[in-house]
mmCIF file of C-alpha atoms and ligand atoms in Angstrom:
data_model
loop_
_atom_site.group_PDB
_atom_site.id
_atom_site.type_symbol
_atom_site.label_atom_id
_atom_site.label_comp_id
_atom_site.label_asym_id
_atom_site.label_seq_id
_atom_site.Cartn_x
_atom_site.Cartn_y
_atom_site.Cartn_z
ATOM 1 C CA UNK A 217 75.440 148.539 104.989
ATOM 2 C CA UNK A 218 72.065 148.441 105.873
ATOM 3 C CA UNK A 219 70.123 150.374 103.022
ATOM 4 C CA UNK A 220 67.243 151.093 105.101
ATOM 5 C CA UNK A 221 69.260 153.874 106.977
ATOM 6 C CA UNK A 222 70.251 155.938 104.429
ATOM 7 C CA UNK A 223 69.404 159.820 104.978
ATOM 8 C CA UNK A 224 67.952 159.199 107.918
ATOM 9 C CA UNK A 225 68.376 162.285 110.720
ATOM 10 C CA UNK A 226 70.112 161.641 113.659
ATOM 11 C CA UNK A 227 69.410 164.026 116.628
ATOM 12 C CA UNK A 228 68.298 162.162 118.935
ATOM 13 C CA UNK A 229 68.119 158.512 119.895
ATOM 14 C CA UNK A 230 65.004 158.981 120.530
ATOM 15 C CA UNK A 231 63.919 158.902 117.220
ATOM 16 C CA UNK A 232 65.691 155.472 116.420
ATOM 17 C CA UNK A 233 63.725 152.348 117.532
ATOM 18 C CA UNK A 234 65.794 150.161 119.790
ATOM 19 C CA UNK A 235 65.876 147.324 117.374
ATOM 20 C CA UNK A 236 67.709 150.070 115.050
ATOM 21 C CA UNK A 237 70.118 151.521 118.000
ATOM 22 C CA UNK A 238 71.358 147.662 117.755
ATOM 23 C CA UNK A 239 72.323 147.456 113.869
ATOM 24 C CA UNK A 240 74.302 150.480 114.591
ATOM 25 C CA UNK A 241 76.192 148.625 117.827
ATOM 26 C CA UNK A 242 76.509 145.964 115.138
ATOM 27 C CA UNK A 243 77.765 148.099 113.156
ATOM 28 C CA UNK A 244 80.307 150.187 115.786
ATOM 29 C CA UNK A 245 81.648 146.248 117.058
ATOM 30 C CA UNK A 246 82.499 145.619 113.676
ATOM 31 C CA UNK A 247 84.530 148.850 112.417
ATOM 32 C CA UNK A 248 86.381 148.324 115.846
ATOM 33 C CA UNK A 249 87.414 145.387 114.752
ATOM 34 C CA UNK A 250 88.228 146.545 111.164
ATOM 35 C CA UNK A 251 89.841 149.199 112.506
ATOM 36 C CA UNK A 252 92.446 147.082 114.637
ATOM 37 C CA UNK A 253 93.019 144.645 112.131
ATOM 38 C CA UNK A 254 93.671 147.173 109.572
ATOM 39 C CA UNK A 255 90.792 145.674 107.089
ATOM 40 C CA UNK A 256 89.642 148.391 104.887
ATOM 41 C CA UNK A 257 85.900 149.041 105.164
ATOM 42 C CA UNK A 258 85.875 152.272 102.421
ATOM 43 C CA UNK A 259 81.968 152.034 102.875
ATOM 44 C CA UNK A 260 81.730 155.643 101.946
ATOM 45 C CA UNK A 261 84.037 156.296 98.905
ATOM 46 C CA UNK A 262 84.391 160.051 97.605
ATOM 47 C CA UNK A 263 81.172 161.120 100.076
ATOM 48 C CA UNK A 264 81.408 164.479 101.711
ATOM 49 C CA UNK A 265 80.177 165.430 105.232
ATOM 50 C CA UNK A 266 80.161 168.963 106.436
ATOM 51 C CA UNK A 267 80.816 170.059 109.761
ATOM 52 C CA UNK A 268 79.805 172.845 111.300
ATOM 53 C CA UNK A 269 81.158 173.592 114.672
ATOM 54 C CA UNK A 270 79.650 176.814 116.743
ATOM 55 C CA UNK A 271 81.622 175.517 119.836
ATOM 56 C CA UNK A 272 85.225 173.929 120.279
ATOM 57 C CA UNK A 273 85.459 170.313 119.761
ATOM 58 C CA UNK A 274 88.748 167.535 120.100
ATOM 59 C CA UNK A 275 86.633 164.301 120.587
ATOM 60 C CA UNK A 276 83.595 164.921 118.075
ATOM 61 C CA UNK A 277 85.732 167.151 115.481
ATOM 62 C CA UNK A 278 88.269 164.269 115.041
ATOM 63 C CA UNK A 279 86.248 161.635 115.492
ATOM 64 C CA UNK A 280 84.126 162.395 112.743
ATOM 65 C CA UNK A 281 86.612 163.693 110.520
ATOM 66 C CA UNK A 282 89.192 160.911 110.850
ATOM 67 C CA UNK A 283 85.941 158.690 110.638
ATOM 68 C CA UNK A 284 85.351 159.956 107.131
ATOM 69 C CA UNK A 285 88.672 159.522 105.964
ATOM 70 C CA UNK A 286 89.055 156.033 107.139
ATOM 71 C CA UNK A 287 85.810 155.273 105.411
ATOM 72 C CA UNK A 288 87.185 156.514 102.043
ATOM 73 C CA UNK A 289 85.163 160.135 102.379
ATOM 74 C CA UNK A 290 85.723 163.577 103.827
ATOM 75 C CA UNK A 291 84.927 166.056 106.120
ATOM 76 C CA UNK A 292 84.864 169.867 105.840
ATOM 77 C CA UNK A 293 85.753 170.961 109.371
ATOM 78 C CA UNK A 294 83.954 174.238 109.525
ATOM 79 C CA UNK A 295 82.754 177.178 111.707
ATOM 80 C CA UNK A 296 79.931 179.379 111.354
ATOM 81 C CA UNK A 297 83.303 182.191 111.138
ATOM 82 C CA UNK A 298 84.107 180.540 108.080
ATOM 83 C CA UNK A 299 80.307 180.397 106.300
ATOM 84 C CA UNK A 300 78.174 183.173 105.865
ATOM 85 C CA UNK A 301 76.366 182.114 109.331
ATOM 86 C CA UNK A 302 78.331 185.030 111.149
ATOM 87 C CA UNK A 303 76.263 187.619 108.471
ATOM 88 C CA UNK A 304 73.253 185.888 109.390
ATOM 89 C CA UNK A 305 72.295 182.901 106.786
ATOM 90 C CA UNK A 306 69.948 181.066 108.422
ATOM 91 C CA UNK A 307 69.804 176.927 108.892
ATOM 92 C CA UNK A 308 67.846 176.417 106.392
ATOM 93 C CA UNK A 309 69.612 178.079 103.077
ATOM 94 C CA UNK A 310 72.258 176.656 104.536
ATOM 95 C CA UNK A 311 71.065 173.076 104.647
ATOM 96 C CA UNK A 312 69.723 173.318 101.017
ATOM 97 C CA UNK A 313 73.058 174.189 99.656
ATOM 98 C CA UNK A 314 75.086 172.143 101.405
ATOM 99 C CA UNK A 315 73.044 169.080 101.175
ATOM 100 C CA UNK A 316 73.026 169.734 97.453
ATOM 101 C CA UNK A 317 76.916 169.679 97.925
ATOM 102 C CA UNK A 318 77.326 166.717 99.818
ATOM 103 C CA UNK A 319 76.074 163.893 101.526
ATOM 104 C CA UNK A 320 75.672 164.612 105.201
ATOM 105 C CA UNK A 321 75.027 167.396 107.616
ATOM 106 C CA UNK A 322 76.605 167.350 110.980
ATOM 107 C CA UNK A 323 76.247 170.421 113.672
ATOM 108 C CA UNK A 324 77.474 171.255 116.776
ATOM 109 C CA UNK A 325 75.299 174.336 118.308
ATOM 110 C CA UNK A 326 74.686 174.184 122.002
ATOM 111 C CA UNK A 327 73.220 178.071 122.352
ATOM 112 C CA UNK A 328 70.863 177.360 125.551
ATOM 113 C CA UNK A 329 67.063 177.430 123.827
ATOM 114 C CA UNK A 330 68.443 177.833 120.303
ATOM 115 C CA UNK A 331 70.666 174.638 119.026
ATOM 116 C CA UNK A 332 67.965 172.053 119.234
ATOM 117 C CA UNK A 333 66.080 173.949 116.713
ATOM 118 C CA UNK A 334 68.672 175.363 114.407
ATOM 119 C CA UNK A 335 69.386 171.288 114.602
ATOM 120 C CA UNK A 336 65.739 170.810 113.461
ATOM 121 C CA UNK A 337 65.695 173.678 111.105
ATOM 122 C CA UNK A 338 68.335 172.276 108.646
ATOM 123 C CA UNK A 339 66.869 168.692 109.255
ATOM 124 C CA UNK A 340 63.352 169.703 107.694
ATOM 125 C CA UNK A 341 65.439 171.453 104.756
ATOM 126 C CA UNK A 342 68.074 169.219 104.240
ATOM 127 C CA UNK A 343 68.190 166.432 101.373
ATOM 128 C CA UNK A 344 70.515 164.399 103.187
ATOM 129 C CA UNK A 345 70.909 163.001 106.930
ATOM 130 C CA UNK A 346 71.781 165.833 109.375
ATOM 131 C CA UNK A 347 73.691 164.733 112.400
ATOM 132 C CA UNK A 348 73.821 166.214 115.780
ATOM 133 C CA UNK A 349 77.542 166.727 117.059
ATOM 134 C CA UNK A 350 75.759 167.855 120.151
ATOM 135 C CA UNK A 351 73.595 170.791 121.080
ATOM 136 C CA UNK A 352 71.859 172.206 123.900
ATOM 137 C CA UNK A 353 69.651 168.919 124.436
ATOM 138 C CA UNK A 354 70.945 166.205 123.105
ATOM 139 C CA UNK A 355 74.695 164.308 122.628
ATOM 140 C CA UNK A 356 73.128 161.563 120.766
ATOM 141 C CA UNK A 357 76.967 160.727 119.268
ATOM 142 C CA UNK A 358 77.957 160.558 123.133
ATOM 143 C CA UNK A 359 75.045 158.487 123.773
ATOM 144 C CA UNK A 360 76.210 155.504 121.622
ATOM 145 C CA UNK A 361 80.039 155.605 122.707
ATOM 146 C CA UNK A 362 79.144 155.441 126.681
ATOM 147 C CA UNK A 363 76.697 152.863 125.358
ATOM 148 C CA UNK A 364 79.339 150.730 123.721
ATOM 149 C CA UNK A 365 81.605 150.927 126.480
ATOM 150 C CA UNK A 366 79.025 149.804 129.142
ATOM 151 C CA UNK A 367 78.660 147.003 126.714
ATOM 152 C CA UNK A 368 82.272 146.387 126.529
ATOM 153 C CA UNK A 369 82.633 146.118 130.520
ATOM 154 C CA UNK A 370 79.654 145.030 131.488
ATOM 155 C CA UNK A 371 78.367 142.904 128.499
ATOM 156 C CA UNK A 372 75.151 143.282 126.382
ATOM 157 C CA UNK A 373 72.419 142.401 129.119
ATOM 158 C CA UNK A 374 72.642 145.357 131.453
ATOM 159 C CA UNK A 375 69.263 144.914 133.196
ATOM 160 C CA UNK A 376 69.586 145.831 136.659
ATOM 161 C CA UNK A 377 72.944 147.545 136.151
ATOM 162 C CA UNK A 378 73.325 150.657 138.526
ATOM 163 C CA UNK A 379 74.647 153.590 136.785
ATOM 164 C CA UNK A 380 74.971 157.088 138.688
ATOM 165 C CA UNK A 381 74.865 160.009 136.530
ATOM 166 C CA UNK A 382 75.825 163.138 139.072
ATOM 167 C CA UNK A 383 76.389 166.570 138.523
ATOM 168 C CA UNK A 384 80.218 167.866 140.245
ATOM 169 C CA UNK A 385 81.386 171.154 140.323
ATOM 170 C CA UNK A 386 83.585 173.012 137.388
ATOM 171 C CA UNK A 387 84.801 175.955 136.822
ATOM 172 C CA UNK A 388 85.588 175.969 133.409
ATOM 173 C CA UNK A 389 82.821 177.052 131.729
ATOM 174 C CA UNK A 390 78.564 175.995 131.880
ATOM 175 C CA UNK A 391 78.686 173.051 130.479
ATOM 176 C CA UNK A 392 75.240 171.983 128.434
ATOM 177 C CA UNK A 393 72.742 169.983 129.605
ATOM 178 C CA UNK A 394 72.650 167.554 126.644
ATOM 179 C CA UNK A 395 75.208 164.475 128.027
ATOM 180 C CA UNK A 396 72.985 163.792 131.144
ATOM 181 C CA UNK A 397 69.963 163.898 129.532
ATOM 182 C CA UNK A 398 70.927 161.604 126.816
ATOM 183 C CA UNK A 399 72.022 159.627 129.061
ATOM 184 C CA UNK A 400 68.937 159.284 131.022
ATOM 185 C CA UNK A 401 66.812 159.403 127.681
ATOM 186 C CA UNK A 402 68.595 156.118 126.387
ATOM 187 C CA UNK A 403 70.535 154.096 129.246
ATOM 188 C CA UNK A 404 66.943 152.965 131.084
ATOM 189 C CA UNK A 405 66.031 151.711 127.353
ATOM 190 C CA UNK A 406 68.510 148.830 127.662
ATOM 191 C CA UNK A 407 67.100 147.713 131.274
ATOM 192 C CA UNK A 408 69.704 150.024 133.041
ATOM 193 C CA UNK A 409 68.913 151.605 136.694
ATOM 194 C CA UNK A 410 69.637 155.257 136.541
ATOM 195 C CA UNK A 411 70.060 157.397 139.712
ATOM 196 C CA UNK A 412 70.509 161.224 138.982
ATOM 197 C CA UNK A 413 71.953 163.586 141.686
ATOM 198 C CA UNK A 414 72.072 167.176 141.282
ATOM 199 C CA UNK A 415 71.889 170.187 143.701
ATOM 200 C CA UNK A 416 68.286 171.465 143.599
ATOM 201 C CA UNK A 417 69.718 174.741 141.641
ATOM 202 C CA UNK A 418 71.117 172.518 138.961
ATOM 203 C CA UNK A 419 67.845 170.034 137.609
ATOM 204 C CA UNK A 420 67.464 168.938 133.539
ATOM 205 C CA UNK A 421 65.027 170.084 131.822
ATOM 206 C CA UNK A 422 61.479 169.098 133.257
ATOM 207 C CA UNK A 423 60.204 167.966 129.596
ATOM 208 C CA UNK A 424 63.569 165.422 129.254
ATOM 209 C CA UNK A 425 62.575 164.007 132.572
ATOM 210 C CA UNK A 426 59.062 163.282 131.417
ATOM 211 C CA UNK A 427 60.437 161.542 128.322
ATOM 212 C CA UNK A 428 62.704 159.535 130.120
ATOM 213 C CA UNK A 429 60.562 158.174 132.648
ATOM 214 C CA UNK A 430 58.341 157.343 129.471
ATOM 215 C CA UNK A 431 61.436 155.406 127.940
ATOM 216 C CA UNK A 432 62.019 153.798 131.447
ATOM 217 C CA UNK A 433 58.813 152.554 131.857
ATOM 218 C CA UNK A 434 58.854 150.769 128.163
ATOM 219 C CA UNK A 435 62.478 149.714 128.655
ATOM 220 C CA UNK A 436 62.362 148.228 132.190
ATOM 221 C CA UNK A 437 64.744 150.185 133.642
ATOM 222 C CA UNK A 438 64.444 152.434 136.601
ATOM 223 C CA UNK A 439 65.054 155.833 137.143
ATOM 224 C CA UNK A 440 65.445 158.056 140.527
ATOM 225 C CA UNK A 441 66.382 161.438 141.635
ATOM 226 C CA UNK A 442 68.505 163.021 144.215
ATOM 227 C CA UNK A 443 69.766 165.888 145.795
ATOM 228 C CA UNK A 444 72.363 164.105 147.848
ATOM 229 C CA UNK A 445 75.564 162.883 145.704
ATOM 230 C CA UNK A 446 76.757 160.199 148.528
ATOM 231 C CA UNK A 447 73.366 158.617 148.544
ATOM 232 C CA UNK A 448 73.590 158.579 144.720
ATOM 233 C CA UNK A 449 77.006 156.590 144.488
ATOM 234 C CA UNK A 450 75.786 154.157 147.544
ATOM 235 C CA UNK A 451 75.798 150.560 145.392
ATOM 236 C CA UNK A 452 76.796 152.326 141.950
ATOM 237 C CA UNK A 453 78.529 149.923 139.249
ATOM 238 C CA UNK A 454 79.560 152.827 137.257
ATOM 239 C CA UNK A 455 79.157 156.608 138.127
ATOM 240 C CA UNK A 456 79.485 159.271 135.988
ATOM 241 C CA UNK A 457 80.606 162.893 137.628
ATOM 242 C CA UNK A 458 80.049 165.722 135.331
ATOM 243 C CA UNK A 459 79.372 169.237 135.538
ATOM 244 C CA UNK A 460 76.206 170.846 133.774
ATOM 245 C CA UNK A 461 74.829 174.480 133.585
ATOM 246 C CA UNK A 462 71.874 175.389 135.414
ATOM 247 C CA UNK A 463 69.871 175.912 132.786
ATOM 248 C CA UNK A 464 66.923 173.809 133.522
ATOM 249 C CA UNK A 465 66.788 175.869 136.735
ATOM 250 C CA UNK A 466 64.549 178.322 133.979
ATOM 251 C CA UNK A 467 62.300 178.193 131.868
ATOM 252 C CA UNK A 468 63.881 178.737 128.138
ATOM 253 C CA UNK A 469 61.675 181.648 127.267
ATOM 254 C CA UNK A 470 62.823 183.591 130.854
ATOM 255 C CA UNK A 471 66.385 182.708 130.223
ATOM 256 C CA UNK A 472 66.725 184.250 126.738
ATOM 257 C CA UNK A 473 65.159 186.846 127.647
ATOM 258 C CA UNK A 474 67.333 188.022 130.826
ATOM 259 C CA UNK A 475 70.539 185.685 129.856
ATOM 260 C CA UNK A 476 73.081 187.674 131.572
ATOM 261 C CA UNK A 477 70.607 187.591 134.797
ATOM 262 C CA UNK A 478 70.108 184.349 134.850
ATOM 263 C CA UNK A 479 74.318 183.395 134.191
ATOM 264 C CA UNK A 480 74.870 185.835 136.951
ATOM 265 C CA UNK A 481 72.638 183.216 139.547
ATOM 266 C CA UNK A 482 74.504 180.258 137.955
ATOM 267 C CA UNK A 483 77.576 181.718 138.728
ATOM 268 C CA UNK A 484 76.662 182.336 142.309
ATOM 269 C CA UNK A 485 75.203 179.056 142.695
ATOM 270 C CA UNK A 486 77.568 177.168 141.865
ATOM 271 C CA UNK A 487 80.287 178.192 144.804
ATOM 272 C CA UNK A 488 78.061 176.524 146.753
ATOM 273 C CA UNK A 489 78.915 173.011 145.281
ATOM 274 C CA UNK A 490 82.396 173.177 145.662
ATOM 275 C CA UNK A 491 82.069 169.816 147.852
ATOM 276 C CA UNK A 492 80.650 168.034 144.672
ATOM 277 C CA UNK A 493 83.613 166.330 143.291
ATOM 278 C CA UNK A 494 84.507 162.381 142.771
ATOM 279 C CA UNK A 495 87.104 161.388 144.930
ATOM 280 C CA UNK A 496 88.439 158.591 147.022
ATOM 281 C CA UNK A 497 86.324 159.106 149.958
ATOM 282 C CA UNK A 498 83.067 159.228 147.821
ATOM 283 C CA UNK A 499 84.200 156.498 145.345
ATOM 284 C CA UNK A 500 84.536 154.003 148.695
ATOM 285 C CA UNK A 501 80.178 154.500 148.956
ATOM 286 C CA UNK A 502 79.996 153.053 145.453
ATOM 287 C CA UNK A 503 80.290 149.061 144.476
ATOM 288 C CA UNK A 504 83.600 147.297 144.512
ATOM 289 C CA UNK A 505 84.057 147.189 140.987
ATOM 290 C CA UNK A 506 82.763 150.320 140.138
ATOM 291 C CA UNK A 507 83.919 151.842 137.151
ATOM 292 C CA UNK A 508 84.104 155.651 136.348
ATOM 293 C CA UNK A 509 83.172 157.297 132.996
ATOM 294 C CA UNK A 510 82.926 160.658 131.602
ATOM 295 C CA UNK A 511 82.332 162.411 128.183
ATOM 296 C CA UNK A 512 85.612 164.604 128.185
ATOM 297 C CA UNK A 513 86.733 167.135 128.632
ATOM 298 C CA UNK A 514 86.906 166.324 132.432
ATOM 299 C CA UNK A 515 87.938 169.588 134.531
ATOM 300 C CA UNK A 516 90.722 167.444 137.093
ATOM 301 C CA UNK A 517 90.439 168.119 140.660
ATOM 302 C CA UNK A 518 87.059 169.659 140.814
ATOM 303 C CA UNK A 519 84.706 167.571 138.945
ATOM 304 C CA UNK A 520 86.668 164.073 139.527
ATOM 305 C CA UNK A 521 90.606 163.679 141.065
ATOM 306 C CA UNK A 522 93.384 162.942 139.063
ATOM 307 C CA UNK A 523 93.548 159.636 141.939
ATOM 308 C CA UNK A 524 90.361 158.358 140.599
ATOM 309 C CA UNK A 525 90.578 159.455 137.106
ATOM 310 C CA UNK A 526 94.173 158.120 136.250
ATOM 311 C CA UNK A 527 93.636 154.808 137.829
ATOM 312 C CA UNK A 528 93.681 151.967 135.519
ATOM 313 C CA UNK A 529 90.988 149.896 137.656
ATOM 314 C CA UNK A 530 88.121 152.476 137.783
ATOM 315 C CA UNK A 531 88.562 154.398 134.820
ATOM 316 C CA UNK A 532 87.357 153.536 131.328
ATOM 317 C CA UNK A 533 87.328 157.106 130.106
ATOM 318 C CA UNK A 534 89.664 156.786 127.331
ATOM 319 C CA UNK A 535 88.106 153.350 126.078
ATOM 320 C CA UNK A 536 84.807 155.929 126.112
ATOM 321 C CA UNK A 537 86.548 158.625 124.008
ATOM 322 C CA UNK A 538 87.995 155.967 121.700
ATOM 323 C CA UNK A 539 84.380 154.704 120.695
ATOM 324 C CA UNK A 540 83.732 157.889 119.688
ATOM 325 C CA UNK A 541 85.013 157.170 116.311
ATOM 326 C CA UNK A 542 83.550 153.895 115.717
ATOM 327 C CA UNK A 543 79.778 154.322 116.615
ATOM 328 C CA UNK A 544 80.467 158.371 114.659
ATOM 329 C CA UNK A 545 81.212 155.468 111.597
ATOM 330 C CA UNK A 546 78.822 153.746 112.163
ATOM 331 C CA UNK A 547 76.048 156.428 111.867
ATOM 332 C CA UNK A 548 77.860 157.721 108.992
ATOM 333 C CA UNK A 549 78.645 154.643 107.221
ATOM 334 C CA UNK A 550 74.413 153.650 107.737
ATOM 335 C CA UNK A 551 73.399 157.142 107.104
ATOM 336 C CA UNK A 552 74.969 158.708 104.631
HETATM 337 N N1 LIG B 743 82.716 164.505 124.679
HETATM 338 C C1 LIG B 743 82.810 165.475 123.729
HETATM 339 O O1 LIG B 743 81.828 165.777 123.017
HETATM 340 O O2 LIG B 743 84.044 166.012 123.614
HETATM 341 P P1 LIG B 743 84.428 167.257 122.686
HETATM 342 O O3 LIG B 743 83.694 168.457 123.257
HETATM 343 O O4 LIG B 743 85.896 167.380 122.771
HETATM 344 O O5 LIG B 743 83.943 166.969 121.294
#
C-alpha cells in the first residue's frame, strides 16, 4: 500500500489530486480481483475503524464493515444513540478519543447545514484519517463506486462521454443533496460531459456549482443545466434519475433558522414533479446503449420503473452497489 496515504482525510474528492483518485482505482481494480479469486489481501491486520451512523445505511454500513473484516480489521458499527453524542459530546472530544482508540474515523451525518462541518470538526481533531460515509454535501465513497463502474462499462478514457444526472420525484423521504453534487464535482474531472436537470425549485447548492465548473474547466469536461428532464436525456450514454431535497432552493442560514417552513414548501413543491420519473417513454430520448445508474436506495415507480430498473441491458445498478466495497477498501486499506 501506498505509504504516502496514510491518515489522510477523506471528505471530499476534491481534496485528492487526480493523479491520487487513480492509485485508489488501482487500488479498488485490484481488491476486486482479490476478492473474486479469494486471494487474501489482510492489508489492515487488527486495525479498528469506527462508524458512526446519524442516518440509516445498507450499502455504506456493510460495505465498510465487511470491508474491514475482509482486510483483517474491524468496524464498530455505531450510532450517535449508542455514544454520548445524544447528551451532547461534541465532534471534536469525540474524535480525540476515538482516534486515540483506533485507526480511522468514518461518519455519516447528513443534517442540512450541519454534517459537512461536524465532518470537518472531527477531521481538524482527529489523529487518524476521518472518512465521510456521506453528509449533507458530499458522497465522496459514492463518488468512486459510480466512478469505477463508468470505468467498467465504458473503459478508462471517458472524454466526451454524456452522462445525465436528473433529479425524479420520491416520496420517501428528502433525500440530500450530496450524490449529485459529487457527481458533478468529480465526473467532468475525468473529461466527462455532465448535463444536470432539475425543476427550478429543486437547484444544488450555488457554491458546488461554482466549484464544479472550476473542476470542469481544468478537467475538460463540460457541464450544462436544465430545467427540462427530456432535453436532458436527448443523446445520454448513461443517466442517472435520483431524487434530492430542495435544499439549495435556500440559503443554509434561512433554512435552519425556519426548518419546518422551509420542509413545508418542499413538500408542496414537490407534487408538482410527479411527471419526473425514468421510464420507457423517456429512456427512448436517450442513446441506444444507454445505461442507467443510481446510488440506492432507488424509490421504484416514482423515481425510475421497475421496466427500466430490472432490465439486464440498461441497468448497472447492482454492479454500482457492489463497488461500494472495493473502492470503501481501497480508501481504507491506503488510509488507515
Ligand atoms: N448509496 C448509499 O449510500 O446507500 P446507503 O444509504 O444504503 O448506504
Amino acid at each position: 500500500m501506498n505509504p504516502n496515504f496514510k491518515g489522510k482525510h477523506f471528505i471530499t474528492e476534491d481534496n485528492w489530486t487526480k493523479d491520487e483518485l487513480d492509485i485508489v482505482f488501482e487500488t479498488s481494480f485490484d481488491l476486486k480481483k482479490k476478492f473474486y479469486n479469494e486471494e487474501p489481501h489482510l492489508y489492515l491486520p487488527h486495525k479498528t475503524l469506527f462508524m458512526i451512523f446519524f442516518e440509516q445505511s445498507t450499502r455504506t454500513r456493510n460495505s465498510m464493515e465487511a470491508g474491514m473484516t475482509q482486510l483483517g480489521g474491524h468496524a464498530h458499527d455505531l450510532t450517535p444513540d449508542k455514544m454520548q453524542i445524544t447528551h451532547g459530546e461534541v465532534a471534536k472530544d469525540t474524535a480525540i478519543i476515538l482516534s486515540r482508540m483506533g485507526h480511522g474515523i468514518a461518519c455519516r451525518n447528513c443534517f442540512y447545514g450541519i454534517g459537512n462541518k461536524y465532518l470537518n470538526e472531527m477531521a481538524e481533531y482527529s489523529k487518524k484519517p476521518v472518512m465521510s460515509l456521506q453528509d449533507d454535501v458530499y458522497h465522496p465513497f459514492q463518488g468512486l463506486a459510480d466512478l469505477m463502474t463508468i470505468f467498467e462499462h465504458f473503459g478508462r478514457n471517458t472524454k466526451g462521454l454524456k452522462v445525465t444526472v436528473s433529479w425524479a420525484y420520491a416520496d420517501t423521504h428528502s433525500k440530500p443533496l450530496s450524490v449529485p453534487q459529487t457527481q458533478i464535482l468529480l465526473f467532468p474531472r475525468y473529461g466527462i460531459d455532465v448535463t444536470v436537470a432539475h425543476p427550478k425549485e429543486f437547484p444544488l447548492s450555488k457554491g458546488i456549482i461554482e466549484k464544479a465548473k472550476k473542476n470542469t474547466e481544468a478537467g475538460g469536461g463540460r457541464l450544462k443545466f436544465t430545467n427540462n428532464m427530456d432535453e436532458a436525456f436527448e443523446g445520454a450514454q448513461i443517466v442517472v434519475p435520483k431524487n434530492w431535497g430542495g435544499f439549495g432552493y435556500y440559503d443554509v442560514n434561512h433554512y435552519l433558522n425556519n426548518e419546518d417552513e422551509c420542509k413545508k414548501e418542499m413538500r408542496s413543491n414537490l407534487e408538482k414533479y410527479k411527471s419526473w420519473i425514468c421510464d420507457d417513454r423517456i429512456i427512448k430520448l436517450a442513446d441506444k446503449g444507454v445505461k442507467l445508474m443510481h446510488a440506492l436506495p432507488a424509490d421504484r415507480n416514482n423515481e425510475v420503473t421497475d421496466e427500466i430498473l430490472d432490465n439486464p441491458d440498461i441497468s448497472i445498478v447492482f454492479d454500482e452497489a457492489e463497488n461500494r466495497l472495493h473502492t470503501g477498501k481501497a480508501i481504507m486499506a491506503l488510509t488507515m
